[in-house]
Coordinates of C-alpha atoms in Angstrom, one line a residue:
X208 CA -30.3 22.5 22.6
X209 CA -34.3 24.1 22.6
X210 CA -36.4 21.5 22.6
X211 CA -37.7 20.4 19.8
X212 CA -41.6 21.0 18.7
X213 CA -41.5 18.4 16.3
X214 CA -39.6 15.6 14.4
X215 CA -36.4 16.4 12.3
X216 CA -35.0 14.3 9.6
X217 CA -31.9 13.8 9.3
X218 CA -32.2 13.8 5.0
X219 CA -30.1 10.5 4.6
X220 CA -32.4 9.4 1.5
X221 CA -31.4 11.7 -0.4
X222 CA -28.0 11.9 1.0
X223 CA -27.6 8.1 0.6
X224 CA -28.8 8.6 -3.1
X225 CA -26.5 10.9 -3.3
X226 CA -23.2 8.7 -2.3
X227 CA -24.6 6.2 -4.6
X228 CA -24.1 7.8 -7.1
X229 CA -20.7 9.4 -6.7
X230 CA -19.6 7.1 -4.4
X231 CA -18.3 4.8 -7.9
X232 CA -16.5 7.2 -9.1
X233 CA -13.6 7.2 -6.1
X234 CA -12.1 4.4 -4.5
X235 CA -10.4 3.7 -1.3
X236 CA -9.8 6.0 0.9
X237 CA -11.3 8.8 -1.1
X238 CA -14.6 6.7 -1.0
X239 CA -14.2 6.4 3.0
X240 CA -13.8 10.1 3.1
X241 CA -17.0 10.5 1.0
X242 CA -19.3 8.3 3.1
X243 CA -18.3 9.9 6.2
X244 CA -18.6 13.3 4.6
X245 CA -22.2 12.1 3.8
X246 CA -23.4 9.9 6.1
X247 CA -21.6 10.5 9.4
X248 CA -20.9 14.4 9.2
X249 CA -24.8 15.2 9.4
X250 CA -24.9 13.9 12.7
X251 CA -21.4 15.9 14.4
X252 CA -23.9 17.2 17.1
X253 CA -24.6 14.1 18.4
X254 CA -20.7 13.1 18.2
X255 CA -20.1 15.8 20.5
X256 CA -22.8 14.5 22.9
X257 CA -21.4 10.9 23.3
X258 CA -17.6 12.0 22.9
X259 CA -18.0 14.9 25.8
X260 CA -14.5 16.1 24.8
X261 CA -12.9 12.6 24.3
X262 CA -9.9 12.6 22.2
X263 CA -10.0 10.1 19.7
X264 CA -13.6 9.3 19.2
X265 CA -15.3 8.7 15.5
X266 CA -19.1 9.0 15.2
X267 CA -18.1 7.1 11.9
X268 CA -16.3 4.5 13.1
X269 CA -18.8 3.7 15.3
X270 CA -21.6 3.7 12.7
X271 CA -19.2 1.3 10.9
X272 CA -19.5 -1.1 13.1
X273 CA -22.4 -2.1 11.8
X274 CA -24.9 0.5 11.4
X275 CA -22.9 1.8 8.4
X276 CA -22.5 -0.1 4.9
X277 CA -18.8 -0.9 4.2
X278 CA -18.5 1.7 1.2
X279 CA -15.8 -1.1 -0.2
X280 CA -19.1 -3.8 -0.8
X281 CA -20.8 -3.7 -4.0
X282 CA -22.5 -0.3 -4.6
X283 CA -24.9 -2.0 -7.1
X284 CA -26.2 -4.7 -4.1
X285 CA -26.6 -1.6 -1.8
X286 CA -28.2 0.6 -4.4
X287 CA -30.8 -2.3 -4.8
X288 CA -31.0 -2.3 -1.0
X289 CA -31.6 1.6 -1.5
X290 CA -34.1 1.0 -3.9
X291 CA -35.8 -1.6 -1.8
X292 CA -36.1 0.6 1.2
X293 CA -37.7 3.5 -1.0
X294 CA -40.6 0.9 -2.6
X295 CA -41.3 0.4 1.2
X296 CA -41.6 3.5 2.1
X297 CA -39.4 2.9 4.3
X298 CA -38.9 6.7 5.8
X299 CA -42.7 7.6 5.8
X300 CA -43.3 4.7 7.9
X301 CA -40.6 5.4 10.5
X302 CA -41.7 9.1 10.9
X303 CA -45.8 7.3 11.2
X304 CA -44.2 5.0 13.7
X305 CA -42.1 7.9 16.1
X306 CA -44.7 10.5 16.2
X307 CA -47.5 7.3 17.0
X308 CA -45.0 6.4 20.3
X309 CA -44.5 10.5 20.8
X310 CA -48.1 10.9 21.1
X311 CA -48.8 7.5 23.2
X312 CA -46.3 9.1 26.3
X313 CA -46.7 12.7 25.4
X314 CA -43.0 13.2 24.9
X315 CA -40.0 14.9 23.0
X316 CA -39.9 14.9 19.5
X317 CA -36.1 13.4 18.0
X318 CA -34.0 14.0 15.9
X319 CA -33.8 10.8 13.4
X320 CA -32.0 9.0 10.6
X321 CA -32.2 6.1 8.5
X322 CA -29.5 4.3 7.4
X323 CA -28.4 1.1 5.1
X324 CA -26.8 -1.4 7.6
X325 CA -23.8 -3.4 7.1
X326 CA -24.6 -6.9 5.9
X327 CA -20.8 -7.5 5.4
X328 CA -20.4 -8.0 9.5
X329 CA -22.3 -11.8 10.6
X330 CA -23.9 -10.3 13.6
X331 CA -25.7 -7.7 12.0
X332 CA -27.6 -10.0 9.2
X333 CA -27.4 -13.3 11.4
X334 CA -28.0 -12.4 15.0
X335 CA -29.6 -8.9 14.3
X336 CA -31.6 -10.0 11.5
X337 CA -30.5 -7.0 9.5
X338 CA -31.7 -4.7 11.7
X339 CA -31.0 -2.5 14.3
X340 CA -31.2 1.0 16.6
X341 CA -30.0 3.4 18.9
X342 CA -32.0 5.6 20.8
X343 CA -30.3 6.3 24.1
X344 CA -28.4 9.9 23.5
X345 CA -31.7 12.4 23.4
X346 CA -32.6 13.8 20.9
X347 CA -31.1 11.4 18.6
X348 CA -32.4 8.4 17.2
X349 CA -30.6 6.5 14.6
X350 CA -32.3 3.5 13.2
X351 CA -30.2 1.0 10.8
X352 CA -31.7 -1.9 8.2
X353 CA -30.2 -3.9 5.2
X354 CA -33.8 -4.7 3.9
X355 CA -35.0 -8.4 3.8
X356 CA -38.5 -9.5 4.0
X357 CA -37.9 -10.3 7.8
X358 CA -36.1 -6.8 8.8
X359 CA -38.3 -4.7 6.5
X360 CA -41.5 -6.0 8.6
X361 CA -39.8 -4.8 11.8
X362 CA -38.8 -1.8 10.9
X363 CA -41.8 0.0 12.6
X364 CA -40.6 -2.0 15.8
X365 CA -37.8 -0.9 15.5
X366 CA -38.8 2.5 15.7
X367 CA -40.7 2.2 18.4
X368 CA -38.6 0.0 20.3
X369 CA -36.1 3.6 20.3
X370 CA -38.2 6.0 20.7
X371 CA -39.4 4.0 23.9
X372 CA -35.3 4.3 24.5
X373 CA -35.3 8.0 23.5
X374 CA -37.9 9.0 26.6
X375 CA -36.6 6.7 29.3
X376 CA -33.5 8.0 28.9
X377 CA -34.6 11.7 29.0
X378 CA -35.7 10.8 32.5
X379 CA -33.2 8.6 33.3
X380 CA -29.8 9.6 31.4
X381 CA -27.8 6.4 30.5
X382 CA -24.3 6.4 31.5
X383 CA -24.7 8.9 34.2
X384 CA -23.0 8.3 38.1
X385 CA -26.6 6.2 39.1
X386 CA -27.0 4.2 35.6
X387 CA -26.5 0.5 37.1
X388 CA -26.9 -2.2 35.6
X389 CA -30.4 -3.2 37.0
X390 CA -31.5 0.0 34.7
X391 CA -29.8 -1.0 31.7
X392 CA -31.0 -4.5 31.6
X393 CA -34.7 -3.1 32.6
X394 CA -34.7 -0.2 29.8
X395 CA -34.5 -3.1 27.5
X396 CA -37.3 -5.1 29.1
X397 CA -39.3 -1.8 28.6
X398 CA -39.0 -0.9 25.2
X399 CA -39.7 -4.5 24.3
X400 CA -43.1 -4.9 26.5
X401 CA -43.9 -1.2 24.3
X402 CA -43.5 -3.1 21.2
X403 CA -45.5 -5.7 22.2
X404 CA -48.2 -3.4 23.1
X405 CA -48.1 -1.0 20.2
X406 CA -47.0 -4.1 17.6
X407 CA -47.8 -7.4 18.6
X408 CA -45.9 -10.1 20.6
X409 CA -44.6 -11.7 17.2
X410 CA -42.7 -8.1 16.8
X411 CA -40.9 -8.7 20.2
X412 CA -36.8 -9.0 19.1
X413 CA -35.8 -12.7 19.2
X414 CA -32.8 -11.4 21.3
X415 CA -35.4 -10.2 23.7
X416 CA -37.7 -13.5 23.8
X417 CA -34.3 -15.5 23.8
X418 CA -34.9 -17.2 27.2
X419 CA -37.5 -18.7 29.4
X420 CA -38.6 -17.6 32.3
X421 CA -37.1 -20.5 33.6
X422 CA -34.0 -20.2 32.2
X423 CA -33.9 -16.6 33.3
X424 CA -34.6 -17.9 36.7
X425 CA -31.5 -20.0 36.6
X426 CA -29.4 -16.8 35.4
X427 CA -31.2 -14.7 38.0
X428 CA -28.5 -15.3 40.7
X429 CA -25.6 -13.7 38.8
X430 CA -27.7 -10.5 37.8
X431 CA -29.4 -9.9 41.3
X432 CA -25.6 -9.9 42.8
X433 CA -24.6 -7.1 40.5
X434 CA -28.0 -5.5 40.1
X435 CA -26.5 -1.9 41.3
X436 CA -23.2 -2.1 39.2
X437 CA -22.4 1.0 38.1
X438 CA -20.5 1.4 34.7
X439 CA -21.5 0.5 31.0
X440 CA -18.2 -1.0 30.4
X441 CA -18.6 -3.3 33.7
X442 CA -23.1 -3.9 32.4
X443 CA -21.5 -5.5 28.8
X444 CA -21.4 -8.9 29.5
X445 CA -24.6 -8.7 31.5
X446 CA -26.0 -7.1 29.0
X447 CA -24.5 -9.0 25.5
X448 CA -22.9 -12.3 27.1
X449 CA -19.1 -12.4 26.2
X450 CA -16.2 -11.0 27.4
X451 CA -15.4 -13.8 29.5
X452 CA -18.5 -14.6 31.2
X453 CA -20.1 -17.5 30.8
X454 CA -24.1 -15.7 30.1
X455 CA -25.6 -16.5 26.4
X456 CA -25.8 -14.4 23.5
X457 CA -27.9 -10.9 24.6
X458 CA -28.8 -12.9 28.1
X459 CA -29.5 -9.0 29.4
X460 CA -32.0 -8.4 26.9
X461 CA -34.3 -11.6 27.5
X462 CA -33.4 -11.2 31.5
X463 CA -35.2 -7.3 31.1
X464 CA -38.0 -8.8 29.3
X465 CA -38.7 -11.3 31.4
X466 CA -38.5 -8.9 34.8
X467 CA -40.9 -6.3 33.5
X468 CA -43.5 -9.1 32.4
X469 CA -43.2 -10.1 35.5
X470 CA -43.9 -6.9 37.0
X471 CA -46.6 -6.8 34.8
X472 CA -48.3 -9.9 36.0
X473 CA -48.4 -8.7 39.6
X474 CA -49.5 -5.6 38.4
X475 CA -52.2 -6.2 35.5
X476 CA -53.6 -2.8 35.4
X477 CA -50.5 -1.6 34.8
X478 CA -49.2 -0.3 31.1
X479 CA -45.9 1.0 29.4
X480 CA -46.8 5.0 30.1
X481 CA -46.9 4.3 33.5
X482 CA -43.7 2.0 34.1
X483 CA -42.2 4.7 32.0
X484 CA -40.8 6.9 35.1
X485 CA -40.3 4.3 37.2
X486 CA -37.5 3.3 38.7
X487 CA -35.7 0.4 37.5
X488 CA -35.0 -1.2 41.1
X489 CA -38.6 -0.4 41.9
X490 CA -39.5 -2.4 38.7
X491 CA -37.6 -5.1 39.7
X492 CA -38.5 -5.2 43.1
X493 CA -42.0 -5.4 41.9
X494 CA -41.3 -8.3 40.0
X495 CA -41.5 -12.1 40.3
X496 CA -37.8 -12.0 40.5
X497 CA -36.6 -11.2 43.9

């Protein structure tokens, strides 16, 4: 793909609007088949990328997860939820926020959509507070929200928070043969030290300020013993807690933050463009956590 001179938007306002409108008209399965037409079509190029000739995989279903509204809940609520995000300006203030973070590091321009999250699934209104992004497959950033007053407010963190994702992992591909798990759980720790400089530390996620330093101190063991696992499968419960380990809720998330703060306490002159291309183990090793 030529790189990209500036920011493209993927038109999911008006395609949104769109579904909204004709999306009453069907139901079941021919209302599935619309959304995805829609919604999840528009974005086949970046399929491809994450799929890499994978039989089997859905860009939809994995936007319905979570990041997708269930086109079975009631179309009026998510019109309204339409509604709210056009009063807010909701896609004028994403594009102010990406190209702010593109000119801070100098980097690439994305590819971006917005869309209406899924406030049907518990974790993503509860534990995500109806918000959420991905950012890690350049030049793609997709960016998710069912609007309340708390999710609406961090929508520009949100924002930032992947485009910090988008240009660490355009020097450092995720997923690829020396993606361990000290890099996944320190990209995480960087894009949220970049939110707290570009937003504020009250914009920090709550996944993210979670844990103590103490209490990360306590987890510290278990993550320094696999700090140069290699597989994203194998960095999940590391990274979300789960799947039979015993680490709380996001544990990776806070344990990130917590290593580049304390990177940044021994290192006081230094900021987010130039921890950018470092190294994760450097950034650990650099740390208070040894």
């Amino acid at each position: 793909m030529a790189t990209l001179q500036d920011f493209v938007q993927v038109p999911t306002k008006d395609l949104l609007l769109k579904f909204l409108e004709e999306g009453p008209k069907v139901e079941g399965r021919e209302r599935v088949k619309l959304q995805r037409k829609m919604l999840a079509d528009p974005l086949q190029a970046l399929w491809d990328l994450m799929s890499q000739g994978m039989s089997g995989f859905s860009g939809y279903q994995l936007l319905r997860l979570g990041m997708l509204f269930d086109p079975d809940d009631d179309l009026r609520e998510v019109r309204a939820a339409y509604d709210a995000l056009v009063a807010f300006q909701a896609w004028e203030k994403v594009e102010d926020a990406l190209k702010t973070s593109r000119k801070y590091f100098g980097g690439p321009a994305a590819i971006w959509a917005l869309l209406i999250a899924d406030r049907t699934k518990p974790d993503v209104v509860e534990r995500f507070k109806g918000y959420t992004g991905f950012g890690s497959v350049p030049p793609y950033i997709i960016l998710s929200v069912w609007p309340t007053t708390y999710s609406l407010v961090h929508l520009k963190a949100s924002a930032v928070r992947e485009y910090h994702h988008q240009m660490r992992a355009t020097l450092f591909p995720i997923g690829g043969p020396h993606f361990d798990l000290a890099s996944a759980i320190v990209n995480e720790g960087l894009a949220e030290v970049f939110v707290e400089e570009q937003c504020g530390q009250q914009f920090v996620s709550e996944i993210a300020s979670s844990l103590s330093v103490d209490q990360v101190k306590v987890l510290w063991p278990k993550y320094r013993e696999n700090l140069k696992l290699v597989g994203m499968d194998r960095h999940r419960p590391f990274l979300y807690g789960g799947y039979g380990s015993d680490l709380p809720f996001c544990a990776g998330f806070a344990v990130g933050y917590q290593i580049v703060k304390g990177y940044l306490s021994k290192h006081k002159e230094s900021t987010s463009r130039d921890l950018i291309s470092m190294p994760a183990q450097k950034i650990v090793q650099g740390s208070i956590f040894q």
